[in-house]
């Protein structure tokens, strides 16, 4: 190939222009991708899309869970986000369907998706695809995933909990099961960590029910344990009206107190829980924050301050993560 030498060379529209108006067109090199390279490129693009989908779902539907996931070690953060997105997808089914039959069909979809994942059948749905990746990487226990689905399926009955024990069972089967899976991503196999996860999950299930009371009441639905409501003479209509009477506050106090007891039990194991488990237990910061705020509101679950995000929560989570305590 001959090279043309000239002064004052400028690049414009793929041409080399000189003062002598000499135009030499330089052809762009072309590369032919091998089939394997094309396949890997597509797989990478799809994987990035699936990961971003999970991030967006969690950030939008479970902001606090999203903040906690960001504080997981980088090696397991993607798997933690996948599991949290899985939990979010199941949790929103109840409120997003108008008929129980449709909800059951969606639950069946997730049951089938989990079975396909453990048959090593790569799914197409973004959250399922990320779960498949997490299962292969961490050898996650199928039983915990199926237990979350089964409990969410039972919750489609749309009835109030008969007693506090039922609400605790719901927390154990959903939130605690998620924590067991998160512990597996962190490589933690410790009986004390499992006990702590059980109590944290129960506390989270109880407080999630409390926090959702204003929203549910606006839709004329009340799920608070009936035995506690009857004990204090509070009717479902009281909650639907957004009553701030003392008997309504007493109901909230009793339920919140039980969540506090579970939180204290969970912390009683802290000396024997490996530090590696701490990222999975950062939700305790969120639970403690709500308990403090509802106490400050004198257990008025409808108080406007409880409907706002805590602006310093990210800092609180970071500090707790840095100190490696829960």
Coordinates of C-alpha atoms in Angstrom, one line a residue:
X1 CA 0.0 0.0 0.0
X2 CA 1.3 3.4 -0.9
X3 CA 1.1 6.3 1.6
X4 CA 0.4 9.9 0.4
X5 CA 2.3 12.5 2.4
X6 CA 1.0 16.1 2.6
X7 CA 0.9 19.0 5.0
X8 CA -2.1 20.3 6.9
X9 CA -4.1 17.1 6.8
X10 CA -7.7 17.3 8.2
X11 CA -10.1 14.5 8.8
X12 CA -13.6 15.1 7.3
X13 CA -16.3 12.6 6.4
X14 CA -13.9 9.8 6.1
X15 CA -11.6 11.8 3.7
X16 CA -8.1 13.2 4.0
X17 CA -8.0 16.7 2.6
X18 CA -4.8 18.5 1.8
X19 CA -4.0 22.0 0.5
X20 CA -3.4 20.4 -2.9
X21 CA -7.0 19.2 -2.8
X22 CA -5.7 15.6 -3.0
X23 CA -8.6 13.3 -1.8
X24 CA -7.7 9.8 -0.8
X25 CA -10.5 7.7 0.5
X26 CA -9.5 5.5 3.4
X27 CA -11.7 2.4 3.5
X28 CA -12.9 1.4 7.0
X29 CA -11.7 -2.0 8.1
X30 CA -14.4 -4.7 8.3
X31 CA -14.4 -7.5 10.7
X32 CA -16.4 -10.7 10.4
X33 CA -17.7 -11.9 13.8
X34 CA -17.5 -15.6 14.4
X35 CA -20.9 -17.3 15.4
X36 CA -19.5 -18.0 18.9
X37 CA -18.6 -14.3 19.4
X38 CA -22.1 -13.2 18.2
X39 CA -23.7 -15.6 20.6
X40 CA -21.6 -14.4 23.6
X41 CA -22.4 -10.8 22.8
X42 CA -26.1 -11.4 22.7
X43 CA -25.9 -13.4 26.0
X44 CA -24.1 -10.6 27.6
X45 CA -26.6 -8.0 26.4
X46 CA -29.5 -10.2 27.6
X47 CA -27.9 -10.7 31.0
X48 CA -27.4 -7.0 31.5
X49 CA -31.0 -6.4 30.6
X50 CA -32.2 -9.0 33.1
X51 CA -30.0 -7.5 35.8
X52 CA -31.3 -4.0 35.1
X53 CA -34.9 -5.2 35.1
X54 CA -34.4 -6.6 38.6
X55 CA -32.8 -3.4 39.8
X56 CA -35.6 -1.3 38.5
X57 CA -38.3 -3.5 40.0
X58 CA -36.7 -3.5 43.5
X59 CA -35.9 0.2 43.4
X60 CA -39.5 1.0 42.5
X61 CA -41.4 -1.5 44.7
X62 CA -39.1 -2.1 47.6
X63 CA -36.9 0.9 48.1
X64 CA -35.6 -0.2 51.5
X65 CA -34.8 -3.6 50.2
X66 CA -33.0 -2.0 47.3
X67 CA -30.9 0.1 49.7
X68 CA -30.0 -3.1 51.7
X69 CA -29.1 -5.0 48.6
X70 CA -26.6 -2.3 47.6
X71 CA -24.7 -3.1 50.8
X72 CA -24.1 -6.7 49.9
X73 CA -20.6 -7.8 48.8
X74 CA -20.2 -7.2 45.1
X75 CA -19.8 -10.9 44.4
X76 CA -23.3 -11.7 45.6
X77 CA -25.1 -8.3 45.1
X78 CA -26.6 -9.4 41.8
X79 CA -28.0 -12.6 43.3
X80 CA -29.4 -10.7 46.3
X81 CA -31.2 -8.3 43.9
X82 CA -32.6 -11.3 42.0
X83 CA -34.1 -12.8 45.1
X84 CA -35.5 -9.5 46.3
X85 CA -37.1 -8.9 42.9
X86 CA -38.6 -12.5 43.1
X87 CA -40.1 -11.6 46.4
X88 CA -41.4 -8.3 45.1
X89 CA -43.0 -9.9 42.0
X90 CA -44.9 -12.3 44.3
X91 CA -45.9 -9.7 46.8
X92 CA -47.5 -7.4 44.2
X93 CA -49.7 -10.1 42.7
X94 CA -52.4 -9.8 45.4
X95 CA -52.9 -6.1 44.7
X96 CA -52.6 -6.2 40.9
X97 CA -55.3 -8.8 40.1
X98 CA -59.0 -8.3 40.3
X99 CA -59.9 -12.0 40.5
X100 CA -58.4 -14.7 42.7
X101 CA -58.3 -17.1 39.7
X102 CA -55.9 -14.7 37.9
X103 CA -53.7 -14.5 41.0
X104 CA -53.6 -18.3 41.2
X105 CA -52.6 -18.5 37.6
X106 CA -49.7 -16.1 38.2
X107 CA -48.6 -18.1 41.2
X108 CA -48.6 -21.3 39.1
X109 CA -46.4 -19.5 36.6
X110 CA -43.8 -18.9 39.3
X111 CA -44.1 -22.5 40.6
X112 CA -43.4 -23.7 37.1
X113 CA -40.6 -21.2 36.7
X114 CA -38.9 -22.5 39.9
X115 CA -39.2 -26.1 38.8
X116 CA -37.7 -25.2 35.4
X117 CA -34.8 -23.4 37.1
X118 CA -34.0 -26.5 39.1
X119 CA -34.2 -28.7 35.9
X120 CA -31.5 -26.3 34.6
X121 CA -34.0 -25.1 31.9
X122 CA -32.9 -21.5 31.2
X123 CA -36.1 -19.3 31.5
X124 CA -36.8 -16.2 29.4
X125 CA -38.5 -14.0 32.0
X126 CA -35.9 -11.5 33.4
X127 CA -36.4 -12.3 37.1
X128 CA -36.6 -16.0 36.5
X129 CA -33.4 -15.8 34.4
X130 CA -31.6 -14.0 37.2
X131 CA -32.9 -16.6 39.7
X132 CA -31.5 -19.3 37.4
X133 CA -28.1 -17.6 37.5
X134 CA -28.2 -17.3 41.3
X135 CA -29.2 -20.9 41.8
X136 CA -26.4 -22.1 39.7
X137 CA -23.9 -19.9 41.4
X138 CA -24.9 -20.5 45.0
X139 CA -26.8 -23.8 45.0
X140 CA -29.9 -22.2 46.6
X141 CA -32.5 -24.4 48.3
X142 CA -35.6 -24.9 46.2
X143 CA -37.8 -25.5 49.3
X144 CA -37.5 -21.8 50.5
X145 CA -38.6 -20.5 47.1
X146 CA -41.6 -22.8 46.9
X147 CA -42.5 -21.9 50.5
X148 CA -42.7 -18.2 49.7
X149 CA -44.9 -18.9 46.7
X150 CA -47.2 -21.2 48.7
X151 CA -47.7 -18.7 51.5
X152 CA -48.3 -15.9 49.0
X153 CA -50.9 -18.1 47.3
X154 CA -52.7 -18.7 50.6
X155 CA -52.7 -15.0 51.2
X156 CA -54.8 -14.5 48.1
X157 CA -57.8 -15.5 50.2
X158 CA -58.0 -11.9 51.2
X159 CA -59.0 -12.4 54.8
X160 CA -57.9 -10.9 58.0
X161 CA -55.5 -12.9 60.1
X162 CA -57.4 -14.8 62.9
X163 CA -54.7 -14.2 65.4
X164 CA -51.1 -12.9 65.9
X165 CA -49.8 -16.5 65.4
X166 CA -51.1 -16.6 61.9
X167 CA -49.4 -13.3 61.1
X168 CA -46.1 -14.6 62.5
X169 CA -46.4 -17.8 60.4
X170 CA -46.9 -15.6 57.4
X171 CA -43.7 -13.7 58.2
X172 CA -41.8 -16.9 58.8
X173 CA -42.9 -18.5 55.5
X174 CA -42.2 -15.4 53.4
X175 CA -39.7 -13.0 54.9
X176 CA -37.7 -15.6 56.9
X177 CA -37.5 -17.9 53.8
X178 CA -36.1 -15.0 51.8
X179 CA -33.5 -14.4 54.5
X180 CA -32.5 -18.0 54.5
X181 CA -31.9 -17.7 50.8
X182 CA -29.9 -14.5 51.2
X183 CA -27.8 -16.3 53.9
X184 CA -27.0 -19.0 51.3
X185 CA -25.8 -16.4 48.8
X186 CA -23.4 -15.2 51.5
X187 CA -22.2 -18.7 52.1
X188 CA -23.4 -18.7 55.8
X189 CA -24.5 -22.0 57.3
X190 CA -25.0 -21.3 61.0
X191 CA -27.8 -22.3 63.3
X192 CA -27.6 -19.1 65.3
X193 CA -27.9 -17.1 62.0
X194 CA -31.0 -19.2 61.1
X195 CA -32.6 -18.5 64.4
X196 CA -32.0 -14.8 64.0
X197 CA -33.4 -14.9 60.5
X198 CA -36.5 -16.6 61.8
X199 CA -37.2 -13.8 64.3
X200 CA -36.3 -11.0 61.9
X201 CA -38.6 -12.4 59.3
X202 CA -41.5 -12.6 61.8
X203 CA -40.9 -9.1 62.9
X204 CA -40.8 -7.9 59.3
X205 CA -44.0 -9.7 58.4
X206 CA -45.8 -8.1 61.4
X207 CA -44.5 -4.6 60.7
X208 CA -45.2 -4.9 57.0
X209 CA -48.9 -5.6 57.9
X210 CA -48.9 -2.5 60.2
X211 CA -47.3 -0.2 57.7
X212 CA -49.8 -1.3 55.0
X213 CA -52.8 -0.6 57.2
X214 CA -53.5 3.0 55.9
X215 CA -53.2 1.8 52.3
X216 CA -55.4 -1.2 52.9
X217 CA -57.9 0.8 54.9
X218 CA -58.3 3.2 52.0
X219 CA -59.4 0.2 49.9
X220 CA -61.8 -0.9 52.7
X221 CA -59.6 -3.9 53.6
X222 CA -58.3 -4.7 57.1
X223 CA -55.8 -7.6 57.7
X224 CA -54.8 -7.0 61.3
X225 CA -55.2 -9.9 63.7
X226 CA -58.8 -10.3 64.7
X227 CA -58.1 -11.5 68.2
X228 CA -56.1 -8.3 69.1
X229 CA -58.8 -6.1 67.5
X230 CA -61.6 -7.9 69.5
X231 CA -59.5 -7.6 72.7
X232 CA -59.6 -3.8 72.5
X233 CA -63.0 -3.5 71.0
X234 CA -61.8 -2.1 67.7
X235 CA -63.8 -2.9 64.6
X236 CA -62.7 -3.1 61.0
X237 CA -64.9 0.0 60.4
X238 CA -62.7 1.9 62.8
X239 CA -59.7 1.3 60.7
X240 CA -61.5 2.0 57.4
X241 CA -62.5 5.3 58.9
X242 CA -58.9 6.0 59.9
X243 CA -59.9 6.3 63.5
X244 CA -57.3 7.6 66.0
X245 CA -59.2 6.6 69.1
X246 CA -57.3 5.0 72.0
X247 CA -58.6 1.5 71.4
X248 CA -57.2 1.6 67.8
X249 CA -53.9 2.8 69.1
X250 CA -53.9 -0.1 71.7
X251 CA -54.3 -2.6 68.9
X252 CA -51.3 -1.1 67.1
X253 CA -49.3 -1.0 70.3
X254 CA -49.8 -4.7 71.0
X255 CA -48.9 -5.7 67.5
X256 CA -45.8 -3.5 67.3
X257 CA -44.7 -4.8 70.7
X258 CA -44.7 -8.3 69.4
X259 CA -42.5 -7.2 66.5
X260 CA -40.2 -5.6 69.0
X261 CA -39.9 -8.8 71.0
X262 CA -38.9 -10.7 67.9
X263 CA -36.3 -8.1 67.1
X264 CA -34.8 -8.4 70.5
X265 CA -34.8 -12.2 70.3
X266 CA -32.9 -11.9 66.9
X267 CA -30.3 -9.7 68.5
X268 CA -29.8 -12.0 71.4
X269 CA -28.0 -14.3 68.9
X270 CA -25.7 -11.6 67.6
X271 CA -22.5 -12.7 69.4
X272 CA -22.7 -16.2 67.8
X273 CA -23.8 -15.0 64.3
X274 CA -20.9 -14.8 61.7
X275 CA -20.1 -11.3 60.5
X276 CA -20.6 -12.6 57.0
X277 CA -24.3 -12.8 57.7
X278 CA -24.7 -9.1 58.6
X279 CA -25.8 -7.9 55.1
X280 CA -28.8 -10.2 55.2
X281 CA -29.9 -8.7 58.5
X282 CA -29.7 -5.0 57.5
X283 CA -33.5 -5.0 57.4
X284 CA -33.4 -4.7 61.2
X285 CA -32.4 -1.0 60.7
X286 CA -35.6 -0.4 58.7
X287 CA -37.7 -2.2 61.3
X288 CA -36.2 -0.4 64.2
X289 CA -36.7 2.9 62.4
X290 CA -40.4 2.3 62.0
X291 CA -40.9 1.1 65.6
X292 CA -39.3 4.4 66.8
X293 CA -41.4 6.5 64.5
X294 CA -44.7 4.8 65.4
X295 CA -43.8 5.1 69.1
X296 CA -43.1 8.8 68.5
X297 CA -46.6 9.1 66.9
X298 CA -48.1 7.5 70.0
X299 CA -49.0 4.4 68.0
X300 CA -51.3 6.4 65.6
X301 CA -50.8 4.2 62.5
X302 CA -52.5 6.9 60.3
X303 CA -50.1 9.7 61.4
X304 CA -48.8 11.5 58.2
X305 CA -45.2 11.2 59.4
X306 CA -45.3 7.4 59.0
X307 CA -46.2 7.7 55.3
X308 CA -42.9 9.5 54.6
X309 CA -39.5 8.1 53.9
X310 CA -36.8 8.6 56.4
X311 CA -34.2 10.8 54.5
X312 CA -31.3 9.6 56.7
X313 CA -32.1 5.9 56.3
X314 CA -29.4 5.3 53.7
X315 CA -26.8 6.7 56.1
X316 CA -28.1 4.7 59.0
X317 CA -27.9 1.5 56.9
X318 CA -24.3 2.3 55.7
X319 CA -23.2 3.0 59.3
X320 CA -24.7 -0.2 60.6
X321 CA -23.1 -2.1 57.7
X322 CA -19.7 -0.5 58.4
X323 CA -20.0 -1.5 62.1
X324 CA -21.1 -5.0 61.1
X325 CA -24.0 -5.2 63.6
X326 CA -27.7 -5.7 63.2

